[in-house]
Amino acid sequence: MTREGARGIAAPKDAREEVFRRLGLDGRLAFFPVRHHSPTCAAKLEQFLPQFAPDVILIEAPARFEEQIEALLDEESVAPFALVAQTGKRHARFYAARRGDAGRAMDEAASPVRSYYPFCDYSPELVALRFAAASGAEARFIDRLDQGIGANDDDLDALGERLGGAPDAPLARSRFTEALCKRAGCRDFDELWEVLFEQGGWDESPARWAESVGAYALATRSTYGREELEGNGTIARERFMAAKIAEALARGGRVLVVAGAVHAVALGGARDEITRRGRVTKDDTEAEILLVPYTFPRLDALLGYAPGMSGPGFYQHVWEARGEADPFARAAEKTLLEAIRLARAEGDLLGPADAIAALAFARDLAALRDRPRIGRTEVIEAATSCLVKGELEVSGRRVVAALGQALRGHRVGKLGPKAGASPIALDFRRAAEALELFGESSRPLAISLDLKGSVVARRRSFFLHRAAWLELGFGKQLTGPDAGLGEGGLETKERWSVVYTPEVDARLAELAAEGASVEEAATRQLARAARAASGRAADVATLVGRAVLMGLEGVCRSLAPRLAEALHADQDPASLLGAARRLRRIGSWRARLSKGRARWLDELGREAYEAGTRGLPRLSLGRGARAAEVLALLVDLRDATLAPGDVGPGRALVVAKARDAREAARASSVLLLGALDGLLYWLGEARPSALAADFESSRDNPAARGEFLEGLLAIAPRALTEEPELLGALVDHVTHGSFESFLASLPSLRRALGRLDARDVEALGARAASKIGLQMPEMPVVLPLPPDVVARLSAWERRFLEEESRWADPPRAPAIAKSR
Amino acid sequence: MADPVLRPPAEVLYREELEALRAVDAHPKPRGWALSPRAVRTFVLGSGGAPLPRADGRGEIEVEQKFFGDDALVERAIVTLASPRALLLVGEPGTAKSMLSELIAAAATGTSLLTVQGSAATTEDQIKYTWNYALLLAKGPVREALVPSPIFTAMREGKIARFEELTRCPVEVQDSLVGLLSDKMLTVPELPAEDGALFAREGFNLIATANARDRGVNEMSAALKRRYNFESVRPIRDPLLEMALVEREVGKLCSASGASVPIPRDVLELVVTTFQELRSGRSREGVHLEKPSAALSTAEAIGALHAAALSAHYYGTGELSAEDAAAHLTSTAMKDAEGDEAKLERYVETVVAGRAARHGGPWGALLEAWRKHGRGA
């Protein structure tokens, strides 16, 4: 009564007659209008095909995809899957052409560009292909891969005139859709389409349904101007299709064209011109065509595939129940039950009674709206009304998320053997399934692995590390050791988040040339990276670490000669000591996994330590992070030298080279001098008096005293507490020097003392207090703070002291004022 | 509207529309309902300009749209009431929850008067029944001595009852509805067995409203929540729609008050724009604003403009000026919490001052009114 409702919307009689003529569904050349991923459309086409019995079926899909038709029809494949057009490291040709040289320059640096053309069970195109395979009809694809702009430079011919439409669109598209939505009582185009052509069209005959869709498409087409159709490539694509149709007609037989509704009515209107054409423009777009599994979340219009229909999970249920009396009711029931199951898993108190109420609600709502069946819209509203107990934004989050998942579905497609998946893709799939890393769902999988306790966990870890190294985008490591065994330390537990996306298979297709298995590809890429890292010992050692994490022990051994080479070639002691540290940690990590020590790793590690030690006199400290890294390397050298077993450098070599380096450091870096003194002290080769002398040697630069102490305590934290002479020198500096000198050294002194633990600080405080005759309670408190905090506090303190001194001694008033 | 009362109920105010709808309504009706769900929807959302023949045969009548902004919400509300579940409308003050419940109850089962007004003082007696104590003392516990609540009456007669501000009632009082909504029956243990059980007749259901600004629905028991379908009612987002509604309603109120004051377009736009921006926390120019805690609903906008129009009628020239509207607008927006003053100050000194400098007109008047009456007024 309020509004016309969907049933009140019907195309005028003359428009229907025009569409009937254009589609020609009872003639030799028929056009069946489709919308991609429409279950009703697919069902109508499925009914129409045996009635029409075509000899040739021409489908609106790029002709370049024909090489994959057999693969698409593999009976063992499970939809969804997608054809991927991959245009190497640059965009499609037409794109660069439009952007000129600058665009081409940008393209050369661009990543591979992939365009996905997904198919699901209810894709009309797939239905047509499957019918062709079953009936023996010839199936051809008739569209261009690119948009054909500039590919057809002849003037508008008669066909172009027919396809082009009016120079000015008589009715803005948005206004047309808006007016239709208003008449049908719909909120947006998706709801309108559902109402008119999905549940609204389910009970119509195929011909009647095609006419309805055609009438809508014809009206929509009239909202496009010719210039726009030329500009977006529609005309060029339709010319290409027309030529393909003419070619098929020339061969004889009944021809059925399955194309998007807007193209179908335009081509059908130009059928007389089409029959006179014979020349096919070549589509020479450079692209590699792949077939990859796809996922329902990606198919969902809301997550990236714009031409699709939102809610593939719901529509898959419709398609699967197409033999039942009311497939939409069945889909609604399954979707609501799934949403309730998911929401319950998250803690919502919902049950079968709610499902019954929601389903009845959806049915009644559809009836009130004069809609013949329950649509996706009614399912959503039934769920939010009946399942959310409170305000939607506050209490409805779990239900809304669960409903979204249920509507979207989580199916992941699978390719059968005929699909010609590359060996590496098959190997990946087999391995992932065997390791239970590849569920039926496309939801992210949380994986926790205890590498020490389980062989299976180690296998899973190896596989995930290999996938990560190959940049498949399959697993994301959340915690655990990294390739350098640095940040993750020697942990033997890992956590991963694993999820399949179509990009995994696209990347695997790229890697097909790298080997027949994930292991082989990872090995090959590792070897290539090792060649590229030639001469950098630390980089090669990182690759060794990565190989260990990937379980590629054989590769590790093959990297050994390259690493040995790098140890000879690399002249940077920091790089050599870095490589040594990595190798020692890798060896220890392997041992923790009960693999025992690898002799060759220990040997290479020792060799690296010795090469690095020999280079100590060349060691430069730098500033900031580099300085911190070098200090960490010297700590590691200290530990390796004293480590049991035969993993570190010889002690004598370290002492000799550290002494040489210490002499060199006197002229270059007080911090390094302190560190080398610390190293020698730790090894029992530094006299306490020498330490005190080195501390006092930089008398002219008070800040340097703190730096020396910082270097010293970084390597030998107990030197200050164990050596009274050094402590005495420090106390002298603090108590007998000038305040300015103390202030200048304060930041570095604090950084130095910040390296001590609380017990050492306390012991140090007690000794210092007794030296200057203070009791413990009077002792100033020294707190171990991080260096950056110390620096900041020191700066504040300095400013405070300056201000304080100004307050204590304010500038005097001018003498003249006083005299008055 | 025959009776000269201040505010007649919807079934009286729109009696002619309801009778016309009843006369042409051929769609299936839920048992106990006076109109079909489609006719109820038409009553609430209007006939879209299509006239219906009057029930008395004297010409035609157009059903006017009474609720704006969310047609689907109205449809869901009607479907819920035709189901075994009750309806709970939740939303900010002034979003026409009560009006919607009144309209639907009047259309579906013929009366909107079976209403319980919830408050902190509401007792279980007011929800179920109480006694005429004189009769009780004289005759003992007999049916005659029982004083039914509106909900009791709705159950007995198969009507839709209304429960305003449900969540302002104590939770234990709210819970007295659980059995009633679940079993659709009410026991009166004081009466003999044959009289002591009231089984709800077909058509009975309940529409409750809850204010999102009060305690909200979080404290409701899970058992009671399960008996309701919840619908969130939001302010109108479309400024043009809100302007049209405000203009119409202010016109009606002025007419009822005997004041004929035209509302200038720019004044209407000033009030609606200000309310929409403060409500959404964002200006047209994209400036982020702090939302005042005062209710800034369409109803408040109508109230502010109506007051301004009456002021112009009684004390002014009979023409509504931007200055009149601005003065009433600031007092409406500032009536609640103390913190609102600073929020409005920021809005005026950033958004309004900018527009006043660029366009002058009503924005200049609002700026001046704020500086004169607003801050510290």
PDB file of C-alpha atoms in Angstrom, chain A residues 289-413:
ATOM      1  CA  ILE A 289      47.675 -16.847 -17.314  1.00  0.00           C
ATOM      2  CA  LEU A 290      47.443 -18.961 -14.176  1.00  0.00           C
ATOM      3  CA  LEU A 291      44.688 -20.885 -12.451  1.00  0.00           C
ATOM      4  CA  VAL A 292      44.761 -20.642  -8.662  1.00  0.00           C
ATOM      5  CA  PRO A 293      42.440 -21.630  -5.813  1.00  0.00           C
ATOM      6  CA  TYR A 294      40.339 -18.755  -4.531  1.00  0.00           C
ATOM      7  CA  THR A 295      38.490 -18.117  -1.266  1.00  0.00           C
ATOM      8  CA  PHE A 296      34.986 -17.036  -0.345  1.00  0.00           C
ATOM      9  CA  PRO A 297      36.149 -14.067   1.744  1.00  0.00           C
ATOM     10  CA  ARG A 298      37.941 -12.743  -1.325  1.00  0.00           C
ATOM     11  CA  LEU A 299      34.902 -13.410  -3.447  1.00  0.00           C
ATOM     12  CA  ASP A 300      32.779 -11.369  -1.131  1.00  0.00           C
ATOM     13  CA  ALA A 301      32.182  -7.995  -2.647  1.00  0.00           C
ATOM     14  CA  LEU A 302      33.013  -6.329   0.603  1.00  0.00           C
ATOM     15  CA  LEU A 303      36.521  -7.743   0.642  1.00  0.00           C
ATOM     16  CA  GLY A 304      37.886  -6.805  -2.688  1.00  0.00           C
ATOM     17  CA  TYR A 305      36.030  -8.288  -5.661  1.00  0.00           C
ATOM     18  CA  ALA A 306      33.902  -5.353  -6.736  1.00  0.00           C
ATOM     19  CA  PRO A 307      31.759  -6.979  -9.477  1.00  0.00           C
ATOM     20  CA  GLY A 308      30.733  -9.831  -7.223  1.00  0.00           C
ATOM     21  CA  MET A 309      27.723 -10.169  -4.989  1.00  0.00           C
ATOM     22  CA  SER A 310      28.161  -9.818  -1.289  1.00  0.00           C
ATOM     23  CA  GLY A 311      27.644 -12.988   0.759  1.00  0.00           C
ATOM     24  CA  PRO A 312      29.046 -15.905  -1.267  1.00  0.00           C
ATOM     25  CA  GLY A 313      28.457 -18.312   1.617  1.00  0.00           C
ATOM     26  CA  PHE A 314      24.744 -17.534   1.535  1.00  0.00           C
ATOM     27  CA  TYR A 315      24.518 -17.834  -2.252  1.00  0.00           C
ATOM     28  CA  GLN A 316      26.443 -21.093  -2.255  1.00  0.00           C
ATOM     29  CA  HIS A 317      23.704 -22.494   0.006  1.00  0.00           C
ATOM     30  CA  VAL A 318      21.085 -21.208  -2.457  1.00  0.00           C
ATOM     31  CA  TRP A 319      22.866 -22.907  -5.334  1.00  0.00           C
ATOM     32  CA  GLU A 320      23.285 -26.192  -3.504  1.00  0.00           C
ATOM     33  CA  ALA A 321      19.571 -26.213  -2.590  1.00  0.00           C
ATOM     34  CA  ARG A 322      18.386 -25.285  -6.087  1.00  0.00           C
ATOM     35  CA  GLY A 323      16.543 -28.583  -6.390  1.00  0.00           C
ATOM     36  CA  GLU A 324      14.444 -27.859  -3.310  1.00  0.00           C
ATOM     37  CA  ALA A 325      11.143 -26.009  -3.163  1.00  0.00           C
ATOM     38  CA  ASP A 326      12.622 -22.919  -1.533  1.00  0.00           C
ATOM     39  CA  PRO A 327      16.402 -22.709  -1.790  1.00  0.00           C
ATOM     40  CA  PHE A 328      16.446 -19.217  -0.264  1.00  0.00           C
ATOM     41  CA  ALA A 329      14.702 -20.417   2.893  1.00  0.00           C
ATOM     42  CA  ARG A 330      17.213 -23.256   3.137  1.00  0.00           C
ATOM     43  CA  ALA A 331      20.101 -20.806   2.688  1.00  0.00           C
ATOM     44  CA  ALA A 332      18.619 -18.506   5.333  1.00  0.00           C
ATOM     45  CA  GLU A 333      18.268 -21.411   7.758  1.00  0.00           C
ATOM     46  CA  LYS A 334      21.848 -22.587   7.230  1.00  0.00           C
ATOM     47  CA  THR A 335      23.234 -19.071   7.482  1.00  0.00           C
ATOM     48  CA  LEU A 336      21.359 -18.239  10.679  1.00  0.00           C
ATOM     49  CA  LEU A 337      22.341 -21.529  12.306  1.00  0.00           C
ATOM     50  CA  GLU A 338      25.963 -20.935  11.374  1.00  0.00           C
ATOM     51  CA  ALA A 339      25.820 -17.377  12.723  1.00  0.00           C
ATOM     52  CA  ILE A 340      24.363 -18.643  15.996  1.00  0.00           C
ATOM     53  CA  ARG A 341      27.020 -21.352  16.234  1.00  0.00           C
ATOM     54  CA  LEU A 342      29.797 -18.803  15.713  1.00  0.00           C
ATOM     55  CA  ALA A 343      28.279 -16.286  18.131  1.00  0.00           C
ATOM     56  CA  ARG A 344      27.849 -18.996  20.765  1.00  0.00           C
ATOM     57  CA  ALA A 345      31.495 -19.911  20.378  1.00  0.00           C
ATOM     58  CA  GLU A 346      32.286 -16.301  21.264  1.00  0.00           C
ATOM     59  CA  GLY A 347      30.068 -16.396  24.352  1.00  0.00           C
ATOM     60  CA  ASP A 348      26.628 -15.210  23.220  1.00  0.00           C
ATOM     61  CA  LEU A 349      23.718 -17.077  24.806  1.00  0.00           C
ATOM     62  CA  LEU A 350      21.832 -18.131  21.718  1.00  0.00           C
ATOM     63  CA  GLY A 351      20.162 -21.381  20.838  1.00  0.00           C
ATOM     64  CA  PRO A 352      17.791 -23.212  18.520  1.00  0.00           C
ATOM     65  CA  ALA A 353      14.815 -21.150  19.746  1.00  0.00           C
ATOM     66  CA  ASP A 354      16.560 -18.048  18.486  1.00  0.00           C
ATOM     67  CA  ALA A 355      17.189 -19.682  15.130  1.00  0.00           C
ATOM     68  CA  ILE A 356      13.512 -20.594  14.840  1.00  0.00           C
ATOM     69  CA  ALA A 357      12.456 -17.079  15.801  1.00  0.00           C
ATOM     70  CA  ALA A 358      14.916 -15.468  13.389  1.00  0.00           C
ATOM     71  CA  LEU A 359      13.903 -17.670  10.482  1.00  0.00           C
ATOM     72  CA  ALA A 360      10.209 -16.985  11.061  1.00  0.00           C
ATOM     73  CA  PHE A 361      11.029 -13.304  11.382  1.00  0.00           C
ATOM     74  CA  ALA A 362      12.909 -13.303   8.064  1.00  0.00           C
ATOM     75  CA  ARG A 363       9.996 -15.029   6.334  1.00  0.00           C
ATOM     76  CA  ASP A 364       7.437 -12.593   7.761  1.00  0.00           C
ATOM     77  CA  LEU A 365       9.604  -9.610   6.906  1.00  0.00           C
ATOM     78  CA  ALA A 366       9.928 -10.780   3.301  1.00  0.00           C
ATOM     79  CA  ALA A 367       6.158 -11.274   3.154  1.00  0.00           C
ATOM     80  CA  LEU A 368       5.496  -7.793   4.562  1.00  0.00           C
ATOM     81  CA  ARG A 369       7.766  -6.402   1.866  1.00  0.00           C
ATOM     82  CA  ASP A 370       5.936  -8.357  -0.790  1.00  0.00           C
ATOM     83  CA  ARG A 371       9.033 -10.336  -1.599  1.00  0.00           C
ATOM     84  CA  PRO A 372       8.413 -13.897  -2.728  1.00  0.00           C
ATOM     85  CA  ARG A 373      11.357 -15.367  -0.836  1.00  0.00           C
ATOM     86  CA  ILE A 374      13.748 -14.554   1.948  1.00  0.00           C
ATOM     87  CA  GLY A 375      16.735 -12.589   0.704  1.00  0.00           C
ATOM     88  CA  ARG A 376      20.103 -11.826   2.157  1.00  0.00           C
ATOM     89  CA  THR A 377      18.771  -8.503   3.443  1.00  0.00           C
ATOM     90  CA  GLU A 378      16.023 -10.188   5.429  1.00  0.00           C
ATOM     91  CA  VAL A 379      18.519 -12.645   6.898  1.00  0.00           C
ATOM     92  CA  ILE A 380      20.681  -9.779   8.111  1.00  0.00           C
ATOM     93  CA  GLU A 381      17.754  -7.907   9.623  1.00  0.00           C
ATOM     94  CA  ALA A 382      16.322 -11.039  11.229  1.00  0.00           C
ATOM     95  CA  ALA A 383      19.657 -11.718  12.875  1.00  0.00           C
ATOM     96  CA  THR A 384      20.118  -8.187  14.177  1.00  0.00           C
ATOM     97  CA  SER A 385      16.534  -8.014  15.460  1.00  0.00           C
ATOM     98  CA  CYS A 386      16.242 -11.470  17.003  1.00  0.00           C
ATOM     99  CA  LEU A 387      19.791 -12.325  18.042  1.00  0.00           C
ATOM    100  CA  VAL A 388      21.167  -9.035  19.351  1.00  0.00           C
ATOM    101  CA  LYS A 389      20.103  -8.414  22.924  1.00  0.00           C
ATOM    102  CA  GLY A 390      20.715  -4.737  23.419  1.00  0.00           C
ATOM    103  CA  GLU A 391      21.843  -1.782  21.377  1.00  0.00           C
ATOM    104  CA  LEU A 392      23.267  -2.934  18.067  1.00  0.00           C
ATOM    105  CA  GLU A 393      26.517  -0.969  18.331  1.00  0.00           C
ATOM    106  CA  VAL A 394      27.153  -2.011  21.922  1.00  0.00           C
ATOM    107  CA  SER A 395      25.806  -5.529  22.289  1.00  0.00           C
ATOM    108  CA  GLY A 396      25.681  -6.635  18.674  1.00  0.00           C
ATOM    109  CA  ARG A 397      29.339  -6.853  17.778  1.00  0.00           C
ATOM    110  CA  ARG A 398      29.678 -10.602  18.231  1.00  0.00           C
ATOM    111  CA  VAL A 399      26.461 -11.386  16.408  1.00  0.00           C
ATOM    112  CA  VAL A 400      27.274  -8.998  13.578  1.00  0.00           C
ATOM    113  CA  ALA A 401      30.767 -10.473  13.198  1.00  0.00           C
ATOM    114  CA  ALA A 402      29.384 -14.016  13.290  1.00  0.00           C
ATOM    115  CA  LEU A 403      26.701 -13.139  10.776  1.00  0.00           C
ATOM    116  CA  GLY A 404      29.305 -11.581   8.487  1.00  0.00           C
ATOM    117  CA  GLN A 405      31.342 -14.772   8.608  1.00  0.00           C
ATOM    118  CA  ALA A 406      28.317 -16.957   8.001  1.00  0.00           C
ATOM    119  CA  LEU A 407      27.193 -14.897   5.017  1.00  0.00           C
ATOM    120  CA  ARG A 408      30.689 -14.691   3.630  1.00  0.00           C
ATOM    121  CA  GLY A 409      31.563 -18.327   4.143  1.00  0.00           C
ATOM    122  CA  HIS A 410      35.121 -19.504   4.534  1.00  0.00           C
ATOM    123  CA  ARG A 411      35.546 -22.003   1.761  1.00  0.00           C
ATOM    124  CA  VAL A 412      38.932 -22.352   0.094  1.00  0.00           C
ATOM    125  CA  GLY A 413      39.002 -23.713  -3.448  1.00  0.00           C
TER     126      GLY A 413
END
